[in-house]
Short mmCIF file of C-alpha atoms and ligand atoms in Angstrom, two decimals:
data_model
loop_
_atom_site.label_atom_id
_atom_site.label_comp_id
_atom_site.label_asym_id
_atom_site.label_seq_id
_atom_site.Cartn_x
_atom_site.Cartn_y
_atom_site.Cartn_z
CA UNK I 1 25.19 11.22 17.32
CA UNK I 2 25.43 12.88 13.75
CA UNK I 3 22.70 11.65 11.29
CA UNK I 4 23.12 11.57 8.08
CA UNK I 5 21.37 14.15 5.35
CA UNK I 6 19.84 11.25 3.65
CA UNK I 7 17.96 9.83 7.00
CA UNK I 8 17.54 13.76 8.33
CA UNK I 9 15.78 14.01 4.84
CA UNK I 10 13.24 11.59 5.76
CA UNK I 11 10.24 12.42 7.43
CA UNK I 12 7.82 10.66 10.19
CA UNK I 13 4.64 9.80 8.76
CA UNK I 14 1.30 11.88 9.52
CA UNK I 15 -0.79 8.95 9.68
CA UNK I 16 1.80 7.86 12.98
CA UNK I 17 1.29 11.29 14.52
CA UNK I 18 -2.23 11.04 14.66
CA UNK I 19 -1.82 7.35 15.98
CA UNK I 20 0.72 8.40 18.62
CA UNK I 21 -1.92 11.24 19.65
CA UNK I 22 -5.03 8.66 19.99
CA UNK I 23 -2.54 6.26 22.40
CA UNK I 24 -2.35 9.21 24.69
CA UNK I 25 -5.79 10.70 23.93
CA UNK I 26 -8.32 8.82 26.98
CA UNK I 27 -12.00 8.74 26.15
CA UNK I 28 -14.01 6.24 23.97
CA UNK I 29 -11.95 7.24 20.64
CA UNK I 30 -13.37 5.71 16.66
CA UNK I 31 -9.64 5.21 14.95
CA UNK I 32 -9.87 5.35 11.30
CA UNK I 33 -6.64 6.35 10.57
CA UNK I 34 -4.75 3.15 10.45
CA UNK I 35 -4.65 1.13 7.60
CA UNK I 36 -4.77 -2.34 8.39
CA UNK I 37 -7.46 -5.04 8.03
CA UNK I 38 -9.12 -5.58 11.88
CA UNK I 39 -9.69 -9.56 10.99
CA UNK I 40 -7.81 -12.49 12.39
CA UNK I 41 -4.95 -14.55 10.25
CA UNK I 42 -6.90 -17.19 8.33
CA UNK I 43 -6.60 -20.48 11.03
CA UNK I 44 -4.53 -22.94 8.35
CA UNK I 45 -1.99 -20.35 8.23
CA UNK I 46 -1.75 -19.78 11.96
CA UNK I 47 -1.34 -23.74 12.38
CA UNK I 48 1.54 -23.75 9.84
CA UNK I 49 3.58 -21.20 11.31
CA UNK I 50 3.05 -23.09 14.58
CA UNK I 51 3.78 -26.43 13.34
CA UNK I 52 7.03 -25.11 11.66
CA UNK I 53 7.92 -23.66 15.02
CA UNK I 54 7.38 -27.60 16.68
CA UNK I 55 9.02 -29.34 13.70
CA UNK I 56 12.41 -26.59 14.06
CA UNK I 57 12.04 -24.50 10.76
CA UNK I 58 13.32 -22.04 13.02
CA UNK I 59 16.59 -21.63 10.81
CA UNK I 60 17.86 -18.92 8.18
CA UNK I 61 16.11 -20.03 4.52
CA UNK I 62 17.59 -18.94 1.44
CA UNK I 63 17.84 -15.13 1.15
CA UNK I 64 15.20 -15.51 -2.04
CA UNK I 65 12.83 -17.31 0.15
CA UNK I 66 11.12 -21.13 1.02
CA UNK I 67 11.13 -22.58 -2.84
CA UNK I 68 7.57 -23.62 -2.29
CA UNK I 69 6.84 -19.77 -1.32
CA UNK I 70 8.28 -18.57 -4.28
CA UNK I 71 6.12 -20.86 -6.52
CA UNK I 72 2.90 -20.07 -4.20
CA UNK I 73 3.63 -16.44 -4.73
CA UNK I 74 3.63 -16.90 -8.59
CA UNK I 75 0.42 -18.92 -8.69
CA UNK I 76 -1.03 -16.68 -6.78
CA UNK I 77 -0.17 -13.74 -9.04
CA UNK I 78 -1.09 -16.24 -11.86
CA UNK I 79 -4.48 -16.97 -10.18
CA UNK I 80 -5.77 -13.54 -8.95
CA UNK I 81 -4.17 -11.33 -11.23
CA UNK I 82 -3.66 -12.74 -14.60
CA UNK I 83 0.41 -12.53 -13.79
CA UNK I 84 2.97 -14.56 -15.64
CA UNK I 85 5.68 -15.28 -13.47
CA UNK I 86 8.20 -17.71 -13.01
CA UNK I 87 8.83 -19.12 -9.45
CA UNK I 88 12.58 -18.03 -9.97
CA UNK I 89 11.28 -14.06 -10.90
CA UNK I 90 10.16 -14.02 -7.10
CA UNK I 91 11.27 -13.06 -4.51
CA UNK I 92 10.09 -13.35 -0.76
CA UNK I 93 10.79 -9.92 1.32
CA UNK I 94 10.16 -8.44 4.55
CA UNK I 95 6.20 -7.46 4.45
CA UNK I 96 6.04 -5.11 0.94
CA UNK I 97 7.91 -2.62 2.63
CA UNK I 98 11.43 -4.03 2.25
CA UNK I 99 9.74 -5.47 -1.38
CA UNK I 100 9.59 -1.53 -2.32
CA UNK I 101 13.24 -0.78 -0.29
CA UNK I 102 14.72 -3.62 -2.50
CA UNK I 103 13.05 -2.22 -5.79
CA UNK I 104 14.36 1.58 -5.27
CA UNK I 105 17.69 0.68 -4.38
CA UNK I 106 17.88 -2.06 -7.42
CA UNK I 107 16.75 -0.07 -10.46
CA UNK I 108 17.45 3.97 -8.76
CA UNK I 109 21.10 5.71 -9.23
CA UNK I 110 22.08 8.46 -7.08
CA UNK I 111 20.33 11.61 -7.97
CA UNK I 112 17.32 10.02 -10.38
CA UNK I 113 13.87 11.45 -9.91
CA UNK I 114 11.06 8.79 -8.64
CA UNK I 115 7.51 10.14 -10.20
CA UNK I 116 5.08 9.37 -7.60
CA UNK I 117 1.56 10.40 -8.66
CA UNK I 118 -0.17 11.60 -5.92
CA UNK I 119 -2.17 11.88 -3.29
CA UNK I 120 0.76 8.89 -2.53
CA UNK I 121 1.93 6.51 0.57
CA UNK I 122 4.08 8.26 2.42
CA UNK I 123 6.91 5.40 2.36
CA UNK I 124 7.45 6.39 -1.05
CA UNK I 125 9.06 9.73 0.00
CA UNK I 126 11.22 8.11 2.41
CA UNK I 127 12.29 4.93 -0.09
CA UNK I 128 13.64 7.71 -3.16
CA UNK I 129 15.48 9.58 -0.10
CA UNK I 130 16.99 6.23 1.18
CA UNK I 131 18.09 5.66 -2.51
CA UNK I 132 19.51 8.93 -2.49
CA UNK I 133 17.15 9.84 -5.72
CA UNK I 134 14.86 12.22 -5.68
CA UNK I 135 11.27 12.20 -5.16
CA UNK I 136 9.04 14.07 -7.31
CA UNK I 137 5.30 14.40 -6.68
CA UNK I 138 2.78 14.61 -9.18
CA UNK I 139 -0.43 15.77 -8.69
CA UNK I 140 -3.36 14.00 -9.71
CA UNK I 141 -6.39 15.78 -10.86
CA UNK I 142 -9.83 14.97 -8.37
CA UNK I 143 -10.92 12.01 -8.26
CA UNK I 144 -7.40 11.28 -8.24
CA UNK I 145 -7.47 8.69 -11.51
CA UNK I 146 -4.23 8.35 -12.65
CA UNK I 147 -3.81 11.19 -15.22
CA UNK I 148 -1.05 9.58 -17.82
CA UNK I 149 -0.20 12.67 -19.81
CA UNK I 150 0.97 14.31 -16.60
CA UNK I 151 3.12 11.60 -15.56
CA UNK I 152 4.41 11.14 -19.03
CA UNK I 153 4.84 14.85 -19.16
CA UNK I 154 7.21 14.81 -16.00
CA UNK I 155 9.41 11.74 -17.87
CA UNK I 156 12.87 13.19 -18.74
CA UNK I 157 16.75 11.34 -18.67
CA UNK I 158 16.83 11.80 -14.79
CA UNK I 159 13.84 9.35 -14.16
CA UNK I 160 14.51 6.13 -12.74
CA UNK I 161 10.75 4.97 -11.62
CA UNK I 162 7.58 5.77 -11.42
CA UNK I 163 5.36 4.40 -8.67
CA UNK I 164 1.86 3.50 -9.24
CA UNK I 165 -0.44 2.28 -6.43
CA UNK I 166 -3.27 0.91 -7.41
CA UNK I 167 -5.65 0.57 -5.64
CA UNK I 168 -4.29 3.10 -4.48
CA UNK I 169 -3.07 4.32 -0.13
CA UNK I 170 -4.79 6.95 0.22
CA UNK I 171 -7.60 7.24 -2.58
CA UNK I 172 -8.55 4.10 -2.60
CA UNK I 173 -8.85 4.55 -6.66
CA UNK I 174 -8.36 2.15 -8.61
CA UNK I 175 -6.38 3.40 -11.94
CA UNK I 176 -7.67 2.51 -15.58
CA UNK I 177 -5.62 0.15 -17.91
CA UNK I 178 -4.94 2.32 -20.73
CA UNK I 179 -3.36 5.27 -18.61
CA UNK I 180 -1.41 2.30 -16.61
CA UNK I 181 -0.24 0.81 -19.80
CA UNK I 182 0.41 4.30 -21.28
CA UNK I 183 2.83 5.26 -18.58
CA UNK I 184 5.12 2.07 -18.60
CA UNK I 185 4.97 1.79 -22.37
CA UNK I 186 6.41 5.66 -21.84
CA UNK I 187 8.12 5.06 -18.81
CA UNK I 188 10.29 2.24 -20.66
CA UNK I 189 11.18 4.46 -23.72
CA UNK I 190 13.12 6.55 -21.03
CA UNK I 191 14.56 3.24 -19.93
CA UNK I 192 13.08 3.83 -16.45
CA UNK I 193 11.08 1.14 -14.33
CA UNK I 194 7.11 1.11 -13.30
CA UNK I 195 7.34 0.04 -9.31
CA UNK I 196 3.77 -1.33 -9.48
CA UNK I 197 2.80 -1.35 -5.45
CA UNK I 198 -0.28 -3.95 -5.71
CA UNK I 199 -0.72 -5.17 -1.98
CA UNK I 200 -3.95 -3.88 -2.35
CA UNK I 201 -4.64 -5.73 -5.56
CA UNK I 202 -7.28 -8.53 -3.66
CA UNK I 203 -9.48 -5.53 -2.87
CA UNK I 204 -10.96 -4.03 -5.58
CA UNK I 205 -14.71 -3.34 -5.37
CA UNK I 206 -16.01 -2.74 -8.89
CA UNK I 207 -14.52 -4.74 -11.58
CA UNK I 208 -11.84 -7.92 -11.26
CA UNK I 209 -8.51 -6.76 -10.09
CA UNK I 210 -5.63 -6.80 -12.51
CA UNK I 211 -1.90 -6.81 -12.32
CA UNK I 212 -0.31 -4.37 -13.75
CA UNK I 213 2.70 -5.84 -16.04
CA UNK I 214 -0.32 -7.92 -17.50
CA UNK I 215 -1.61 -5.01 -19.29
CA UNK I 216 1.90 -4.35 -21.75
CA UNK I 217 2.24 -8.46 -21.83
CA UNK I 218 5.46 -8.89 -19.93
CA UNK I 219 7.46 -7.68 -17.25
CA UNK I 220 10.77 -5.68 -18.80
CA UNK I 221 10.97 -3.03 -16.74
CA UNK I 222 8.17 -3.41 -14.12
CA UNK I 223 8.73 -4.60 -10.53
CA UNK I 224 5.34 -5.91 -9.35
CA UNK I 225 5.12 -5.48 -4.69
CA UNK I 226 2.74 -7.51 -3.40
CA UNK I 227 2.02 -8.98 0.32
CA UNK I 228 -0.05 -11.16 2.68
CA UNK I 229 -0.57 -8.22 4.95
CA UNK I 230 -3.95 -6.95 3.49
CA UNK I 231 -5.10 -9.72 1.38
CA UNK I 232 -4.61 -11.94 4.38
CA UNK I 233 -4.84 -10.25 7.55
CA UNK I 234 -1.29 -10.87 8.22
CA UNK I 235 0.31 -7.40 8.56
CA UNK I 236 2.47 -8.47 11.86
CA UNK I 237 3.87 -11.39 9.96
CA UNK I 238 6.01 -9.51 7.58
CA UNK I 239 5.45 -11.67 4.40
CA UNK I 240 6.20 -9.42 1.27
CA UNK I 241 7.76 -10.13 -2.49
CA UNK I 242 8.40 -8.71 -5.65
CA UNK I 243 8.46 -9.62 -9.01
CA UNK I 244 9.99 -9.02 -12.03
CA UNK I 245 12.71 -9.49 -14.33
CA UNK I 246 15.19 -12.58 -13.06
CA UNK I 247 18.21 -10.00 -13.37
CA UNK I 248 16.58 -7.54 -10.94
CA UNK I 249 15.77 -10.46 -8.30
CA UNK I 250 19.66 -11.39 -8.50
CA UNK I 251 20.48 -7.98 -7.39
CA UNK I 252 17.65 -7.36 -4.54
CA UNK I 253 18.67 -10.69 -3.42
CA UNK I 254 22.51 -9.71 -3.26
CA UNK I 255 21.38 -6.69 -0.88
CA UNK I 256 19.37 -9.22 0.98
CA UNK I 257 22.12 -10.92 2.16
CA UNK I 258 23.12 -7.70 4.21
CA UNK I 259 19.60 -6.76 5.50
CA UNK I 260 16.88 -9.07 6.49
CA UNK I 261 19.17 -11.97 4.79
CA UNK I 262 15.10 -13.50 5.42
CA UNK I 263 12.11 -13.25 6.31
CA UNK I 264 11.49 -14.99 9.45
CA UNK I 265 10.79 -18.94 8.51
CA UNK I 266 7.72 -19.59 10.43
CA UNK I 267 6.16 -16.42 8.73
CA UNK I 268 7.00 -17.64 5.60
CA UNK I 269 5.29 -21.06 6.07
CA UNK I 270 2.16 -19.76 7.65
CA UNK I 271 2.15 -17.16 4.27
CA UNK I 272 2.31 -20.28 1.91
CA UNK I 273 -0.53 -22.20 3.92
CA UNK I 274 -2.16 -18.92 3.33
CA UNK I 275 -1.66 -18.87 -0.16
CA UNK I 276 -2.08 -22.32 -0.88
CA UNK I 277 -4.71 -23.20 1.56
CA UNK I 278 -8.46 -22.34 1.66
CA UNK I 279 -9.00 -18.95 0.39
CA UNK I 280 -12.55 -18.89 2.07
CA UNK I 281 -11.26 -16.51 4.83
CA UNK I 282 -10.13 -13.79 1.95
CA UNK I 283 -13.33 -14.20 0.08
CA UNK I 284 -14.97 -13.15 3.64
CA UNK I 285 -13.09 -10.51 4.32
CA UNK I 286 -13.63 -9.02 0.71
CA UNK I 287 -16.94 -9.37 1.22
CA UNK I 288 -17.02 -7.35 4.54
CA UNK I 289 -14.85 -4.56 2.98
CA UNK I 290 -17.56 -4.77 0.25
CA UNK I 291 -20.30 -3.58 2.36
CA UNK I 292 -18.43 -0.99 4.41
CA UNK I 293 -17.31 0.55 1.28
CA UNK I 294 -20.89 1.08 0.31
CA UNK I 295 -21.91 2.08 3.68
CA UNK I 296 -18.97 4.35 3.74
CA UNK I 297 -19.16 5.98 0.31
CA UNK I 298 -23.02 6.36 0.56
CA UNK I 299 -22.72 8.17 4.10
CA UNK I 300 -19.90 10.75 2.68
CA UNK I 301 -22.33 10.97 -0.42
CA UNK I 302 -25.36 12.59 2.09
CA UNK I 303 -22.85 14.42 4.12
CA UNK I 304 -22.59 18.34 3.58
CA UNK I 305 -19.35 19.78 3.92
CA UNK I 306 -17.51 16.94 2.21
CA UNK I 307 -16.14 15.62 -0.74
CA UNK I 308 -15.20 12.13 -0.89
CA UNK I 309 -15.01 10.28 -4.43
CA UNK I 310 -16.06 6.84 -4.11
CA UNK I 311 -13.68 4.67 -3.36
CA UNK I 312 -12.97 1.67 -5.59
CA UNK I 313 -10.54 -0.21 -3.77
CA UNK I 314 -8.39 -0.58 -0.81
CA UNK I 315 -9.97 0.07 2.76
CA UNK I 316 -10.17 3.92 1.91
CA UNK I 317 -11.92 7.03 1.54
CA UNK I 318 -10.10 10.15 0.85
CA UNK I 319 -11.99 13.18 2.11
CA UNK I 320 -11.96 16.70 1.13
CA UNK I 321 -13.92 19.23 4.02
CA UNK I 322 -15.13 22.52 2.69
CA UNK I 323 -12.97 25.27 4.09
CA UNK I 324 -10.01 23.19 5.91
CA UNK I 325 -6.60 23.93 4.59
CA UNK I 326 -4.61 22.46 7.12
CA UNK I 327 -5.67 19.05 7.73
CA UNK I 328 -2.93 18.16 10.54
CA UNK I 329 -4.84 20.84 12.49
CA UNK I 330 -7.94 19.82 11.81
CA UNK I 331 -7.37 15.87 12.25
CA UNK I 332 -6.36 16.59 15.77
CA UNK I 333 -9.20 19.03 16.27
CA UNK I 334 -11.15 15.52 15.15
CA UNK I 335 -9.87 13.88 17.77
CA UNK I 336 -10.24 16.13 20.63
CA UNK I 337 -13.50 17.72 19.62
CA UNK I 338 -15.34 15.08 18.41
CA UNK I 339 -14.05 11.82 18.98
CA UNK I 340 -13.06 10.33 16.06
CA UNK I 341 -9.74 9.89 14.54
CA UNK I 342 -8.60 9.99 10.86
CA UNK I 343 -5.28 10.34 9.20
CA UNK I 344 -4.62 14.02 7.96
CA UNK I 345 -3.93 14.28 4.10
CA UNK I 346 -0.91 16.28 3.84
CA UNK I 347 0.84 13.34 4.80
CA UNK I 348 -0.10 12.12 1.13
CA UNK I 349 1.73 15.17 -0.46
CA UNK I 350 1.24 18.71 -1.42
CA UNK I 351 -1.56 17.34 -3.40
CA UNK I 352 -3.55 15.74 0.19
CA UNK I 353 -3.24 19.36 1.83
CA UNK I 354 -6.79 20.28 3.91
CA UNK I 355 -7.80 16.19 3.29
CA UNK I 356 -8.13 13.52 5.25
CA UNK I 357 -7.90 9.91 4.63
CA UNK I 358 -10.66 7.58 6.70
CA UNK I 359 -9.67 3.90 6.58
CA UNK I 360 -12.92 1.45 6.47
CA UNK I 361 -10.78 -1.85 8.54
CA UNK I 362 -13.27 -1.09 11.54
CA UNK I 363 -16.57 -2.92 12.10
CA UNK I 364 -19.68 -1.50 10.53
CA UNK I 365 -20.57 -0.21 14.21
CA UNK I 366 -17.70 1.85 14.47
CA UNK I 367 -18.14 3.06 11.38
CA UNK I 368 -21.46 4.24 11.98
CA UNK I 369 -20.57 6.00 15.12
CA UNK I 370 -17.23 7.67 13.53
CA UNK I 371 -19.28 8.95 10.79
CA UNK I 372 -22.08 10.24 12.84
CA UNK I 373 -19.38 12.27 15.10
CA UNK I 374 -17.83 13.59 11.72
CA UNK I 375 -20.87 14.50 10.46
CA UNK I 376 -21.35 16.46 13.89
CA UNK I 377 -18.85 18.34 13.75
CA UNK I 378 -18.68 18.93 10.48
N1 PLP H 1 2.12 -0.17 -0.05
C1 PLP H 1 0.80 0.24 0.45
C2 PLP H 1 0.43 1.22 -0.57
C3 PLP H 1 0.47 0.09 2.05
O1 PLP H 1 -0.36 0.86 2.09
C4 PLP H 1 1.64 -0.63 2.37
C5 PLP H 1 1.02 -0.85 3.71
O2 PLP H 1 -0.02 -0.05 4.64
C6 PLP H 1 2.43 -1.21 2.15
C7 PLP H 1 2.96 -0.83 0.62
C8 PLP H 1 3.34 -2.32 2.73
O3 PLP H 1 2.89 -2.88 3.32
P1 PLP H 1 3.32 -4.66 4.16
O4 PLP H 1 4.84 -4.15 4.51
O5 PLP H 1 2.59 -4.47 5.81
O6 PLP H 1 3.16 -5.67 3.04
#
């Protein structure tokens, strides 16, 4: 076997390292390392997939996805986040991850920089490397708001794109509109793109969600990435999208012909029902996550030995425990000595060193037990 430099430059996610350790460890662990909703997929989405299978809707679809689903995605983006995309501006993808991959392959030239405000999701580093681009980490100051000046200062002739994730995985921060708009304007001046990762857009706690492209009026040089995974508890169905100017959609669609070709057809039918049908299950999840956010934020605020900004979105709290530099060692110790599993912050860039990510995609009972154990340990 002769793995290429491209592949060797990619690292395994530290979240998965802890996941594997937890799987190998006996005993009652409170698992707060993984970022996926602990709710079931809405019933009407499951029924639509079963009906699609029964009706023989099991062939390829067009590379860009079912026409009805592209329309449903455009409608959802307009209804929930004020976006103004047409169905032709939408490409159905196999999860938000494929959308990020296609976005990077479509707009990054080999050798370009992908600017990543950090702490940031590890996948961004890999996506840059797979596109033969260079990931450039830009640490954001505590409490991890988007510092537009820091990002703009890094822009130059090599900047291919900027990755903005809001609400943020791992910090739970929702970026200020002004800062986002300034970064978009500056990126455009450099003929660079903004990849707006909005997979957590449905989960904001203190203000209404807003699409990043809407802040500057049009979608030129902005690629919006979304998915049903977090909003509709559909991680395993693998339905996501990218929405942007139609020439980028055309290029990304060409790539899909040679990769996944199309998203599994029953999953597309499930996503169509999820987006077009009742949003009641989504609202219930949002309420549950808001309650958990309050609980986790209040507990962390009362705890000694740790600082954590109050999460504003997604389902993560980002913890800075006093006196630790090595978050991987700390996370492993927490598994073996305290029975609680958190993701090491170092996996989210240098800015995450010594920190931990806690996912509150778990019941209030389990969160209480996990936080009691963390408190006792610290
Ligand atoms: N973006 C972020 C920040 C994520 O955390 C994830 C998943 O964890 C994704 C994108 C992709 O999600 P999916 O491929 O399940 O849609």
